[in-house]
Amino acid sequence: MAKLLIHGGRKLSGELQITAAKNAYLPILAACVLCEEKIVLHNYPHYCDTESMCKILTSLGANIIQEGSDLEIDPSALFSWGVESELACQVRSSIFMLGALLGRFKKARVAYPGGCEIGARPIDIHLAGFRKLGVKVEEKHGFIQCDASNMHSATILLDFPSVGATESLMMASVLTSGTTRILNAAKEPEIVDLENFLVKMGAKVRGAGTGEVVIEGVKKLKGCEYDPIKDRIIAGTYLIATLMCGGDVTLKGVKGEHLGALIDKLGQTACNIECKNDKIRVKAEGRMAALGKIETSVYPGLPTDLQAQILALQTISDGSSMICENVFESRFKHVPELIKMGADIHVKDRVAFVRGVKKLYGASVTGMELRGTASLVLAGLVAEGYTTVSGVRHIDRGYSAIESELSSLGADIRRVKD
Ligand code: EPZ
């Protein structure tokens, strides 16, 4: 198993092109099964999660060819509507296949999804939405079995603005006659990107990003080319890394507005962050002041996917902060590892109380999930001495090569064999 070996203390500088958004690419890959013609997706990112989704599509009969940075998907010969457990359990996004397969075949049998262990991650909101659409849903032997022969349009009110449920229901509705409305829908930029992709294929979808998504069913979709948005969470990770290490970094390809809550929050401590067109430039020198009360929330609030990275920043900021994780019930697995590096953190329920310390010390630490492992890397970049981060497989799910991206900005980090 590989590890990341980091020698802390380097400043970061330079420019980095941010890769495509994992959480945009995953639903878009699922949505390809709705179409019976060839689709080309540009700037394919080699994350483990997107590779897992490609394996699921191939298992259903899709033909996928990688041409340079393009991914050519031919879903015309799809013959199956079932996703087996060994594939489904690799990623949370396998649950998106339900909506897409129901749209295409009016039936689906998908094993329970996997995903980062950051909470129970139920799918009740997805299934309640499908039932509202007239889908017969059965859960047994670890599978969700759906019969959508009588699927119809409906108005669905989500109990919670779930990202995945919004996306699953959008996909299930695009080929269902009539008008389907999804109320209390999630508003993330990745949902707007899914809408744009569906519309490019000829679907009639509007309202993504507003909280109410309206889908007018159409008969058929057509092939298209599409270039999904870049990853705002990766950009946020490297923005925070620069604030921790000091330096001058420009991140290319991400809109500042997609990180609005983070930039506003950081702006309270007189950070030098400049957003222009699709570039975010951050200049940092010396220690930052603590951010005080920090609340994660659904978009446009502070993303839960940046909570661990912000927490790492707070461990070496001047003063105390309180980080409330309001989205997932168990997303502080990185805390004990940061404490091993000298951080002063106390967790009670969904709140982490952090007192900034003068410095962190290199240690051997283990990541348990994607963004928590990224926060350990950030801590290693500023810690005195050497840090080894195990659990790199978690980080590879959502960063294509974190060590080469950080090295290109001047960090002393490399991947070593165990
Ligand atoms: C998506 O997960 C992302 N994953 C997550 O990113 C992200 O953290 C999350 O949205 C929130 O922004 C992908 O897009 C592949 P939710 P998802 O449904 O769809 C509860 C990363 O690091 N809930 O919005 O699973 C759920 O338990 C990953 O890139 C139900 O109760 O998130 C959670 O508390 C981690 N019932 C809350 O809603 C349901 O049926 C938000 O979940 C569905 C969700």
GROMACS .gro file of C-alpha atoms and ligand atoms in nm:
model
  462
    1MET     CA    1   0.000   0.000   0.000
    2ALA     CA    2   0.140   0.343  -0.088
    3LYS     CA    3   0.195   0.627   0.157
    4LEU     CA    4   0.262   0.997   0.113
    5LEU     CA    5   0.591   1.117   0.263
    6ILE     CA    6   0.589   1.491   0.336
    7HIS     CA    7   0.869   1.716   0.459
    8GLY     CA    8   0.695   2.019   0.607
    9GLY     CA    9   0.794   2.385   0.593
   10ARG     CA   10   0.788   2.477   0.224
   11LYS     CA   11   0.594   2.777   0.093
   12LEU     CA   12   0.367   2.721  -0.210
   13SER     CA   13   0.380   2.927  -0.528
   14GLY     CA   14   0.283   2.907  -0.892
   15GLU     CA   15  -0.023   2.827  -1.101
   16LEU     CA   16  -0.232   2.509  -1.108
   17GLN     CA   17  -0.504   2.404  -1.353
   18ILE     CA   18  -0.781   2.244  -1.145
   19THR     CA   19  -0.914   1.913  -1.280
   20ALA     CA   20  -1.279   1.827  -1.349
   21ALA     CA   21  -1.526   1.809  -1.061
   22LYS     CA   22  -1.563   1.454  -0.926
   23ASN     CA   23  -1.915   1.531  -0.805
   24ALA     CA   24  -2.015   1.665  -1.145
   25TYR     CA   25  -1.856   1.385  -1.348
   26LEU     CA   26  -2.013   1.105  -1.144
   27PRO     CA   27  -2.383   1.192  -1.203
   28ILE     CA   28  -2.303   1.287  -1.563
   29LEU     CA   29  -2.147   0.944  -1.622
   30ALA     CA   30  -2.462   0.783  -1.481
   31ALA     CA   31  -2.682   1.005  -1.697
   32CYS     CA   32  -2.510   0.872  -2.012
   33VAL     CA   33  -2.720   0.553  -1.988
   34LEU     CA   34  -3.031   0.764  -2.059
   35CYS     CA   35  -2.906   0.815  -2.415
   36GLU     CA   36  -2.870   0.557  -2.696
   37GLU     CA   37  -2.614   0.757  -2.891
   38LYS     CA   38  -2.242   0.828  -2.845
   39ILE     CA   39  -2.135   1.090  -2.588
   40VAL     CA   40  -1.794   1.255  -2.556
   41LEU     CA   41  -1.692   1.397  -2.217
   42HIS     CA   42  -1.386   1.624  -2.215
   43ASN     CA   43  -1.107   1.656  -1.958
   44TYR     CA   44  -1.179   1.321  -1.796
   45PRO     CA   45  -1.022   1.318  -1.446
   46HIS     CA   46  -0.856   0.991  -1.340
   47TYR     CA   47  -1.007   0.971  -0.993
   48CYS     CA   48  -1.070   0.623  -0.854
   49ASP     CA   49  -1.438   0.710  -0.815
   50THR     CA   50  -1.481   0.806  -1.180
   51GLU     CA   51  -1.291   0.491  -1.281
   52SER     CA   52  -1.534   0.287  -1.068
   53MET     CA   53  -1.831   0.451  -1.239
   54CYS     CA   54  -1.681   0.367  -1.580
   55LYS     CA   55  -1.653   0.003  -1.467
   56ILE     CA   56  -2.023   0.008  -1.374
   57LEU     CA   57  -2.120   0.148  -1.716
   58THR     CA   58  -1.903  -0.112  -1.891
   59SER     CA   59  -2.063  -0.391  -1.684
   60LEU     CA   60  -2.402  -0.276  -1.817
   61GLY     CA   61  -2.280  -0.302  -2.177
   62ALA     CA   62  -2.160   0.049  -2.251
   63ASN     CA   63  -1.849   0.080  -2.464
   64ILE     CA   64  -1.599   0.332  -2.322
   65ILE     CA   65  -1.285   0.453  -2.498
   66GLN     CA   66  -1.034   0.703  -2.360
   67GLU     CA   67  -0.894   0.927  -2.635
   68GLY     CA   68  -0.633   1.153  -2.470
   69SER     CA   69  -0.827   1.362  -2.220
   70ASP     CA   70  -1.160   1.272  -2.382
   71LEU     CA   71  -1.389   0.990  -2.270
   72GLU     CA   72  -1.604   0.845  -2.548
   73ILE     CA   73  -1.907   0.659  -2.415
   74ASP     CA   74  -2.132   0.451  -2.641
   75PRO     CA   75  -2.436   0.341  -2.437
   76SER     CA   76  -2.631   0.219  -2.743
   77ALA     CA   77  -2.568  -0.151  -2.673
   78LEU     CA   78  -2.664  -0.142  -2.306
   79PHE     CA   79  -2.814  -0.482  -2.219
   80SER     CA   80  -2.838  -0.484  -1.839
   81TRP     CA   81  -3.020  -0.285  -1.575
   82GLY     CA   82  -2.850  -0.448  -1.277
   83VAL     CA   83  -2.546  -0.327  -1.080
   84GLU     CA   84  -2.383  -0.596  -0.871
   85SER     CA   85  -2.256  -0.539  -0.519
   86GLU     CA   86  -1.882  -0.564  -0.585
   87LEU     CA   87  -1.913  -0.265  -0.819
   88ALA     CA   88  -2.191  -0.072  -0.642
   89CYS     CA   89  -2.019  -0.084  -0.303
   90GLN     CA   90  -1.710   0.096  -0.439
   91VAL     CA   91  -1.879   0.434  -0.464
   92ARG     CA   92  -2.173   0.634  -0.328
   93SER     CA   93  -2.252   0.745  -0.683
   94SER     CA   94  -2.364   0.394  -0.784
   95ILE     CA   95  -2.698   0.499  -0.635
   96PHE     CA   96  -2.733   0.743  -0.925
   97MET     CA   97  -2.759   0.441  -1.154
   98LEU     CA   98  -3.106   0.372  -1.015
   99GLY     CA   99  -3.256   0.690  -1.157
  100ALA     CA  100  -3.068   0.661  -1.484
  101LEU     CA  101  -3.160   0.293  -1.539
  102LEU     CA  102  -3.525   0.358  -1.452
  103GLY     CA  103  -3.523   0.636  -1.710
  104ARG     CA  104  -3.380   0.404  -1.975
  105PHE     CA  105  -3.530   0.062  -1.899
  106LYS     CA  106  -3.818   0.142  -1.658
  107LYS     CA  107  -3.662  -0.112  -1.425
  108ALA     CA  108  -3.342  -0.143  -1.221
  109ARG     CA  109  -3.174  -0.365  -0.965
  110VAL     CA  110  -2.886  -0.196  -0.788
  111ALA     CA  111  -2.691  -0.316  -0.484
  112TYR     CA  112  -2.655  -0.076  -0.193
  113PRO     CA  113  -2.396   0.197  -0.260
  114GLY     CA  114  -2.063   0.248  -0.087
  115GLY     CA  115  -1.888   0.581  -0.036
  116CYS     CA  116  -1.686   0.760   0.231
  117GLU     CA  117  -1.762   0.645   0.586
  118ILE     CA  118  -1.880   0.981   0.716
  119GLY     CA  119  -2.215   0.872   0.849
  120ALA     CA  120  -2.499   0.626   0.788
  121ARG     CA  121  -2.565   0.767   0.439
  122PRO     CA  122  -2.920   0.641   0.406
  123ILE     CA  123  -3.105   0.649   0.072
  124ASP     CA  124  -3.457   0.698   0.206
  125ILE     CA  125  -3.501   1.035   0.032
  126HIS     CA  126  -3.404   0.880  -0.304
  127LEU     CA  127  -3.651   0.593  -0.258
  128ALA     CA  128  -3.934   0.815  -0.131
  129GLY     CA  129  -3.892   1.026  -0.445
  130PHE     CA  130  -3.906   0.721  -0.673
  131ARG     CA  131  -4.224   0.603  -0.499
  132LYS     CA  132  -4.377   0.949  -0.558
  133LEU     CA  133  -4.306   0.889  -0.928
  134GLY     CA  134  -4.508   0.566  -0.910
  135VAL     CA  135  -4.204   0.336  -0.901
  136LYS     CA  136  -4.246   0.006  -0.716
  137VAL     CA  137  -3.943  -0.015  -0.483
  138GLU     CA  138  -3.835  -0.330  -0.298
  139GLU     CA  139  -3.530  -0.361  -0.077
  140LYS     CA  140  -3.407  -0.714  -0.015
  141HIS     CA  141  -3.090  -0.921  -0.001
  142GLY     CA  142  -2.880  -0.604  -0.021
  143PHE     CA  143  -3.040  -0.484  -0.344
  144ILE     CA  144  -3.287  -0.213  -0.437
  145GLN     CA  145  -3.524  -0.360  -0.696
  146CYS     CA  146  -3.741  -0.112  -0.888
  147ASP     CA  147  -4.031  -0.157  -1.132
  148ALA     CA  148  -4.109   0.168  -1.312
  149SER     CA  149  -4.355   0.029  -1.570
  150ASN     CA  150  -4.615   0.270  -1.428
  151MET     CA  151  -4.378   0.560  -1.361
  152HIS     CA  152  -4.544   0.899  -1.402
  153SER     CA  153  -4.456   1.263  -1.344
  154ALA     CA  154  -4.515   1.415  -1.000
  155THR     CA  155  -4.429   1.697  -0.763
  156ILE     CA  156  -4.173   1.574  -0.510
  157LEU     CA  157  -4.084   1.759  -0.190
  158LEU     CA  158  -3.747   1.639  -0.056
  159ASP     CA  159  -3.726   1.607   0.324
  160PHE     CA  160  -3.369   1.740   0.296
  161PRO     CA  161  -3.194   1.905  -0.004
  162SER     CA  162  -2.999   1.588  -0.076
  163VAL     CA  163  -2.748   1.626  -0.362
  164GLY     CA  164  -2.771   1.263  -0.471
  165ALA     CA  165  -3.148   1.238  -0.439
  166THR     CA  166  -3.194   1.555  -0.647
  167GLU     CA  167  -2.970   1.414  -0.918
  168SER     CA  168  -3.124   1.063  -0.913
  169LEU     CA  169  -3.475   1.204  -0.949
  170MET     CA  170  -3.373   1.444  -1.228
  171MET     CA  171  -3.237   1.145  -1.422
  172ALA     CA  172  -3.543   0.927  -1.357
  173SER     CA  173  -3.775   1.202  -1.487
  174VAL     CA  174  -3.618   1.325  -1.811
  175LEU     CA  175  -3.777   1.044  -2.020
  176THR     CA  176  -4.103   1.029  -1.818
  177SER     CA  177  -4.396   1.207  -1.989
  178GLY     CA  178  -4.543   1.507  -1.810
  179THR     CA  179  -4.396   1.766  -1.576
  180THR     CA  180  -4.201   1.662  -1.267
  181ARG     CA  181  -4.108   1.921  -1.004
  182ILE     CA  182  -3.845   1.858  -0.739
  183LEU     CA  183  -3.898   2.097  -0.446
  184ASN     CA  184  -3.642   2.162  -0.170
  185ALA     CA  185  -3.386   2.044  -0.427
  186ALA     CA  186  -3.014   2.073  -0.356
  187LYS     CA  187  -2.854   2.380  -0.523
  188GLU     CA  188  -2.492   2.270  -0.565
  189PRO     CA  189  -2.308   2.384  -0.884
  190GLU     CA  190  -2.268   2.015  -0.977
  191ILE     CA  191  -2.647   1.990  -1.006
  192VAL     CA  192  -2.654   2.287  -1.242
  193ASP     CA  193  -2.384   2.110  -1.442
  194LEU     CA  194  -2.595   1.792  -1.459
  195GLU     CA  195  -2.890   2.001  -1.584
  196ASN     CA  196  -2.669   2.160  -1.850
  197PHE     CA  197  -2.552   1.815  -1.963
  198LEU     CA  198  -2.907   1.676  -1.976
  199VAL     CA  199  -3.025   1.981  -2.174
  200LYS     CA  200  -2.731   1.935  -2.415
  201MET     CA  201  -2.868   1.580  -2.476
  202GLY     CA  202  -3.209   1.733  -2.554
  203ALA     CA  203  -3.379   1.698  -2.216
  204LYS     CA  204  -3.612   1.972  -2.093
  205VAL     CA  205  -3.483   2.062  -1.745
  206ARG     CA  206  -3.473   2.401  -1.574
  207GLY     CA  207  -3.431   2.555  -1.229
  208ALA     CA  208  -3.122   2.368  -1.108
  209GLY     CA  209  -2.948   2.586  -0.849
  210THR     CA  210  -3.272   2.755  -0.742
  211GLY     CA  211  -3.415   2.489  -0.509
  212GLU     CA  212  -3.691   2.391  -0.752
  213VAL     CA  213  -3.602   2.175  -1.053
  214VAL     CA  214  -3.866   2.133  -1.327
  215ILE     CA  215  -3.840   1.849  -1.578
  216GLU     CA  216  -4.066   1.816  -1.887
  217GLY     CA  217  -4.034   1.457  -2.006
  218VAL     CA  218  -3.913   1.398  -2.363
  219LYS     CA  219  -3.920   1.083  -2.578
  220LYS     CA  220  -3.552   1.043  -2.659
  221LEU     CA  221  -3.212   1.199  -2.595
  222LYS     CA  222  -2.935   1.254  -2.848
  223GLY     CA  223  -2.560   1.215  -2.826
  224CYS     CA  224  -2.347   1.521  -2.745
  225GLU     CA  225  -2.007   1.648  -2.630
  226TYR     CA  226  -1.971   1.801  -2.286
  227ASP     CA  227  -1.700   1.951  -2.065
  228PRO     CA  228  -1.799   1.924  -1.696
  229ILE     CA  229  -1.706   2.202  -1.451
  230LYS     CA  230  -1.383   2.193  -1.250
  231ASP     CA  231  -1.358   2.072  -0.892
  232ARG     CA  232  -1.431   2.350  -0.640
  233ILE     CA  233  -1.341   2.122  -0.349
  234ILE     CA  234  -0.994   2.048  -0.490
  235ALA     CA  235  -0.950   2.424  -0.550
  236GLY     CA  236  -1.064   2.495  -0.193
  237THR     CA  237  -0.820   2.234  -0.062
  238TYR     CA  238  -0.522   2.401  -0.234
  239LEU     CA  239  -0.643   2.750  -0.141
  240ILE     CA  240  -0.639   2.644   0.226
  241ALA     CA  241  -0.301   2.472   0.178
  242THR     CA  242  -0.156   2.805   0.058
  243LEU     CA  243  -0.297   2.989   0.360
  244MET     CA  244  -0.134   2.729   0.586
  245CYS     CA  245   0.204   2.718   0.413
  246GLY     CA  246   0.228   3.080   0.301
  247GLY     CA  247   0.303   3.178  -0.058
  248ASP     CA  248   0.132   3.297  -0.376
  249VAL     CA  249  -0.080   3.049  -0.575
  250THR     CA  250  -0.320   3.090  -0.866
  251LEU     CA  251  -0.584   2.819  -0.917
  252LYS     CA  252  -0.724   2.805  -1.269
  253GLY     CA  253  -1.061   2.686  -1.398
  254VAL     CA  254  -1.283   2.741  -1.093
  255LYS     CA  255  -1.533   3.024  -1.048
  256GLY     CA  256  -1.483   3.221  -0.725
  257GLU     CA  257  -1.861   3.220  -0.672
  258HIS     CA  258  -1.854   2.838  -0.639
  259LEU     CA  259  -1.636   2.890  -0.329
  260GLY     CA  260  -1.822   3.200  -0.213
  261ALA     CA  261  -1.890   3.087   0.143
  262LEU     CA  262  -1.528   2.980   0.200
  263ILE     CA  263  -1.386   3.301   0.053
  264ASP     CA  264  -1.630   3.516   0.255
  265LYS     CA  265  -1.538   3.331   0.574
  266LEU     CA  266  -1.164   3.361   0.508
  267GLY     CA  267  -1.214   3.726   0.413
  268GLN     CA  268  -1.302   3.793   0.778
  269THR     CA  269  -0.933   3.747   0.857
  270ALA     CA  270  -0.804   3.986   0.592
  271CYS     CA  271  -0.686   3.711   0.359
  272ASN     CA  272  -0.555   3.825   0.022
  273ILE     CA  273  -0.780   3.630  -0.218
  274GLU     CA  274  -0.858   3.763  -0.564
  275CYS     CA  275  -1.116   3.605  -0.797
  276LYS     CA  276  -1.113   3.703  -1.163
  277ASN     CA  277  -1.289   3.516  -1.444
  278ASP     CA  278  -1.212   3.151  -1.371
  279LYS     CA  279  -0.901   3.214  -1.164
  280ILE     CA  280  -0.855   3.237  -0.788
  281ARG     CA  281  -0.529   3.389  -0.663
  282VAL     CA  282  -0.433   3.358  -0.297
  283LYS     CA  283  -0.136   3.530  -0.132
  284ALA     CA  284  -0.051   3.447   0.229
  285GLU     CA  285   0.222   3.542   0.471
  286GLY     CA  286   0.251   3.448   0.840
  287ARG     CA  287  -0.012   3.305   1.075
  288MET     CA  288  -0.383   3.361   1.022
  289ALA     CA  289  -0.630   3.468   1.287
  290ALA     CA  290  -0.874   3.194   1.393
  291LEU     CA  291  -1.212   3.202   1.216
  292GLY     CA  292  -1.428   3.169   1.531
  293LYS     CA  293  -1.760   2.992   1.467
  294ILE     CA  294  -1.768   2.783   1.147
  295GLU     CA  295  -2.085   2.605   1.029
  296THR     CA  296  -2.095   2.362   0.737
  297SER     CA  297  -2.416   2.367   0.538
  298VAL     CA  298  -2.575   2.282   0.204
  299TYR     CA  299  -2.486   2.507  -0.090
  300PRO     CA  300  -2.442   2.803  -0.097
  301GLY     CA  301  -2.323   2.756   0.262
  302LEU     CA  302  -1.978   2.634   0.363
  303PRO     CA  303  -1.924   2.292   0.201
  304THR     CA  304  -1.899   1.993   0.433
  305ASP     CA  305  -1.635   1.863   0.189
  306LEU     CA  306  -1.402   2.143   0.303
  307GLN     CA  307  -1.466   2.101   0.677
  308ALA     CA  308  -1.161   1.881   0.741
  309GLN     CA  309  -0.934   2.114   0.545
  310ILE     CA  310  -1.063   2.424   0.729
  311LEU     CA  311  -1.015   2.241   1.058
  312ALA     CA  312  -0.650   2.173   0.969
  313LEU     CA  313  -0.604   2.545   0.903
  314GLN     CA  314  -0.757   2.631   1.241
  315THR     CA  315  -0.510   2.406   1.428
  316ILE     CA  316  -0.230   2.656   1.351
  317SER     CA  317  -0.431   2.980   1.350
  318ASP     CA  318  -0.407   3.239   1.627
  319GLY     CA  319  -0.698   3.192   1.868
  320SER     CA  320  -0.984   2.946   1.910
  321SER     CA  321  -1.253   2.826   1.670
  322MET     CA  322  -1.559   2.606   1.681
  323ILE     CA  323  -1.642   2.393   1.377
  324CYS     CA  324  -1.999   2.261   1.353
  325GLU     CA  325  -2.045   1.974   1.103
  326ASN     CA  326  -2.415   2.007   1.020
  327VAL     CA  327  -2.438   1.778   0.716
  328PHE     CA  328  -2.286   1.440   0.811
  329GLU     CA  329  -2.304   1.283   1.154
  330SER     CA  330  -1.956   1.132   1.167
  331ARG     CA  331  -1.707   1.349   0.982
  332PHE     CA  332  -1.431   1.411   1.238
  333LYS     CA  333  -1.222   1.095   1.184
  334HIS     CA  334  -0.922   1.314   1.098
  335VAL     CA  335  -0.921   1.472   1.447
  336PRO     CA  336  -0.734   1.199   1.641
  337GLU     CA  337  -0.468   1.196   1.368
  338LEU     CA  338  -0.426   1.575   1.381
  339ILE     CA  339  -0.395   1.551   1.762
  340LYS     CA  340  -0.104   1.304   1.706
  341MET     CA  341   0.064   1.594   1.519
  342GLY     CA  342   0.023   1.827   1.818
  343ALA     CA  343  -0.313   1.986   1.740
  344ASP     CA  344  -0.536   2.097   2.029
  345ILE     CA  345  -0.887   1.978   1.939
  346HIS     CA  346  -1.181   1.861   2.146
  347VAL     CA  347  -1.485   1.705   1.975
  348LYS     CA  348  -1.831   1.690   2.132
  349ASP     CA  349  -2.110   1.547   1.914
  350ARG     CA  350  -2.097   1.737   1.586
  351VAL     CA  351  -1.875   2.021   1.710
  352ALA     CA  352  -1.493   2.042   1.708
  353PHE     CA  353  -1.339   2.300   1.943
  354VAL     CA  354  -0.993   2.400   1.818
  355ARG     CA  355  -0.726   2.606   1.996
  356GLY     CA  356  -0.451   2.720   1.761
  357VAL     CA  357  -0.102   2.592   1.852
  358LYS     CA  358   0.235   2.741   1.762
  359LYS     CA  359   0.332   2.449   1.542
  360LEU     CA  360   0.245   2.093   1.438
  361TYR     CA  361   0.499   1.809   1.444
  362GLY     CA  362   0.549   1.547   1.174
  363ALA     CA  363   0.407   1.202   1.258
  364SER     CA  364   0.278   0.882   1.098
  365VAL     CA  365  -0.095   0.931   1.047
  366THR     CA  366  -0.373   0.738   0.875
  367GLY     CA  367  -0.655   0.874   0.664
  368MET     CA  368  -1.000   0.712   0.696
  369GLU     CA  369  -1.196   0.894   0.426
  370LEU     CA  370  -1.135   1.122   0.129
  371ARG     CA  371  -1.143   1.477   0.265
  372GLY     CA  372  -1.012   1.383   0.610
  373THR     CA  373  -0.704   1.231   0.447
  374ALA     CA  374  -0.656   1.553   0.246
  375SER     CA  375  -0.657   1.748   0.574
  376LEU     CA  376  -0.375   1.527   0.707
  377VAL     CA  377  -0.170   1.609   0.396
  378LEU     CA  378  -0.227   1.981   0.457
  379ALA     CA  379  -0.113   1.941   0.819
  380GLY     CA  380   0.198   1.755   0.699
  381LEU     CA  381   0.285   2.044   0.464
  382VAL     CA  382   0.327   2.279   0.763
  383ALA     CA  383   0.441   2.034   1.034
  384GLU     CA  384   0.801   2.040   1.157
  385GLY     CA  385   0.990   1.739   1.017
  386TYR     CA  386   0.849   1.443   0.828
  387THR     CA  387   0.490   1.316   0.810
  388THR     CA  388   0.379   0.992   0.651
  389VAL     CA  389   0.013   0.971   0.553
  390SER     CA  390  -0.136   0.622   0.506
  391GLY     CA  391  -0.479   0.556   0.355
  392VAL     CA  392  -0.379   0.716   0.026
  393ARG     CA  393  -0.647   0.507  -0.151
  394HIS     CA  394  -0.903   0.738   0.007
  395ILE     CA  395  -0.740   1.048  -0.135
  396ASP     CA  396  -0.706   0.892  -0.481
  397ARG     CA  397  -1.086   0.871  -0.495
  398GLY     CA  398  -1.112   1.245  -0.550
  399TYR     CA  399  -0.768   1.387  -0.637
  400SER     CA  400  -0.595   1.266  -0.955
  401ALA     CA  401  -0.239   1.298  -0.818
  402ILE     CA  402  -0.228   1.515  -0.509
  403GLU     CA  403   0.145   1.470  -0.461
  404SER     CA  404   0.232   1.589  -0.814
  405GLU     CA  405  -0.008   1.882  -0.793
  406LEU     CA  406   0.136   1.995  -0.460
  407SER     CA  407   0.496   1.931  -0.572
  408SER     CA  408   0.432   2.150  -0.878
  409LEU     CA  409   0.357   2.430  -0.628
  410GLY     CA  410   0.682   2.368  -0.437
  411ALA     CA  411   0.577   2.122  -0.165
  412ASP     CA  412   0.818   1.845  -0.063
  413ILE     CA  413   0.581   1.548  -0.096
  414ARG     CA  414   0.613   1.211  -0.266
  415ARG     CA  415   0.436   0.879  -0.289
  416VAL     CA  416   0.635   0.591  -0.141
  417LYS     CA  417   0.571   0.219  -0.128
  418ASP     CA  418   0.488   0.080   0.213
  419EPZ     C1  419  -2.284   1.421  -0.220
  419EPZ     O1  420  -2.308   1.308  -0.139
  419EPZ     C2  421  -2.135   1.421  -0.248
  419EPZ     N1  422  -2.099   1.299  -0.319
  419EPZ     C3  423  -2.058   1.429  -0.116
  419EPZ     O2  424  -1.919   1.440  -0.149
  419EPZ     C4  425  -2.100   1.557  -0.043
  419EPZ     O3  426  -2.036   1.561   0.083
  419EPZ     C5  427  -2.252   1.557  -0.023
  419EPZ     O4  428  -2.317   1.542  -0.151
  419EPZ     C6  429  -2.301   1.686   0.041
  419EPZ     O5  430  -2.265   1.795  -0.037
  419EPZ     C7  431  -2.125   1.291  -0.452
  419EPZ     O6  432  -2.180   1.382  -0.511
  419EPZ     C8  433  -2.082   1.164  -0.519
  419EPZ     P1  434  -2.650   1.414   0.039
  419EPZ     P2  435  -2.460   1.260  -0.110
  419EPZ     O7  436  -2.748   1.318  -0.015
  419EPZ     O8  437  -2.543   1.278  -0.231
  419EPZ     C9  438  -2.862   1.270   0.433
  419EPZ    C10  439  -1.689   1.397  -0.129
  419EPZ     O9  440  -1.607   1.408  -0.037
  419EPZ     N2  441  -2.943   1.186   0.343
  419EPZ    O10  442  -2.662   1.558   0.003
  419EPZ    O11  443  -2.455   1.126  -0.048
  419EPZ    C11  444  -2.720   1.220   0.441
  419EPZ    O12  445  -2.709   1.116   0.535
  419EPZ    C12  446  -1.826   1.339  -0.101
  419EPZ    O13  447  -1.669   1.433  -0.249
  419EPZ    C13  448  -3.050   1.115   0.395
  419EPZ    O14  449  -3.078   1.121   0.515
  419EPZ    O15  450  -2.503   1.369   0.000
  419EPZ    C14  451  -2.646   1.344   0.482
  419EPZ    O16  452  -2.658   1.360   0.623
  419EPZ    C15  453  -1.846   1.303   0.045
  419EPZ     N3  454  -3.124   1.036   0.312
  419EPZ    C16  455  -2.722   1.457   0.412
  419EPZ    O17  456  -2.850   1.402   0.380
  419EPZ    C17  457  -3.096   1.027   0.177
  419EPZ    O18  458  -3.169   0.955   0.105
  419EPZ    C18  459  -2.655   1.505   0.284
  419EPZ    O19  460  -2.644   1.396   0.198
  419EPZ    C19  461  -2.987   1.100   0.127
  419EPZ    C20  462  -2.913   1.179   0.211
   0.00000   0.00000   0.00000
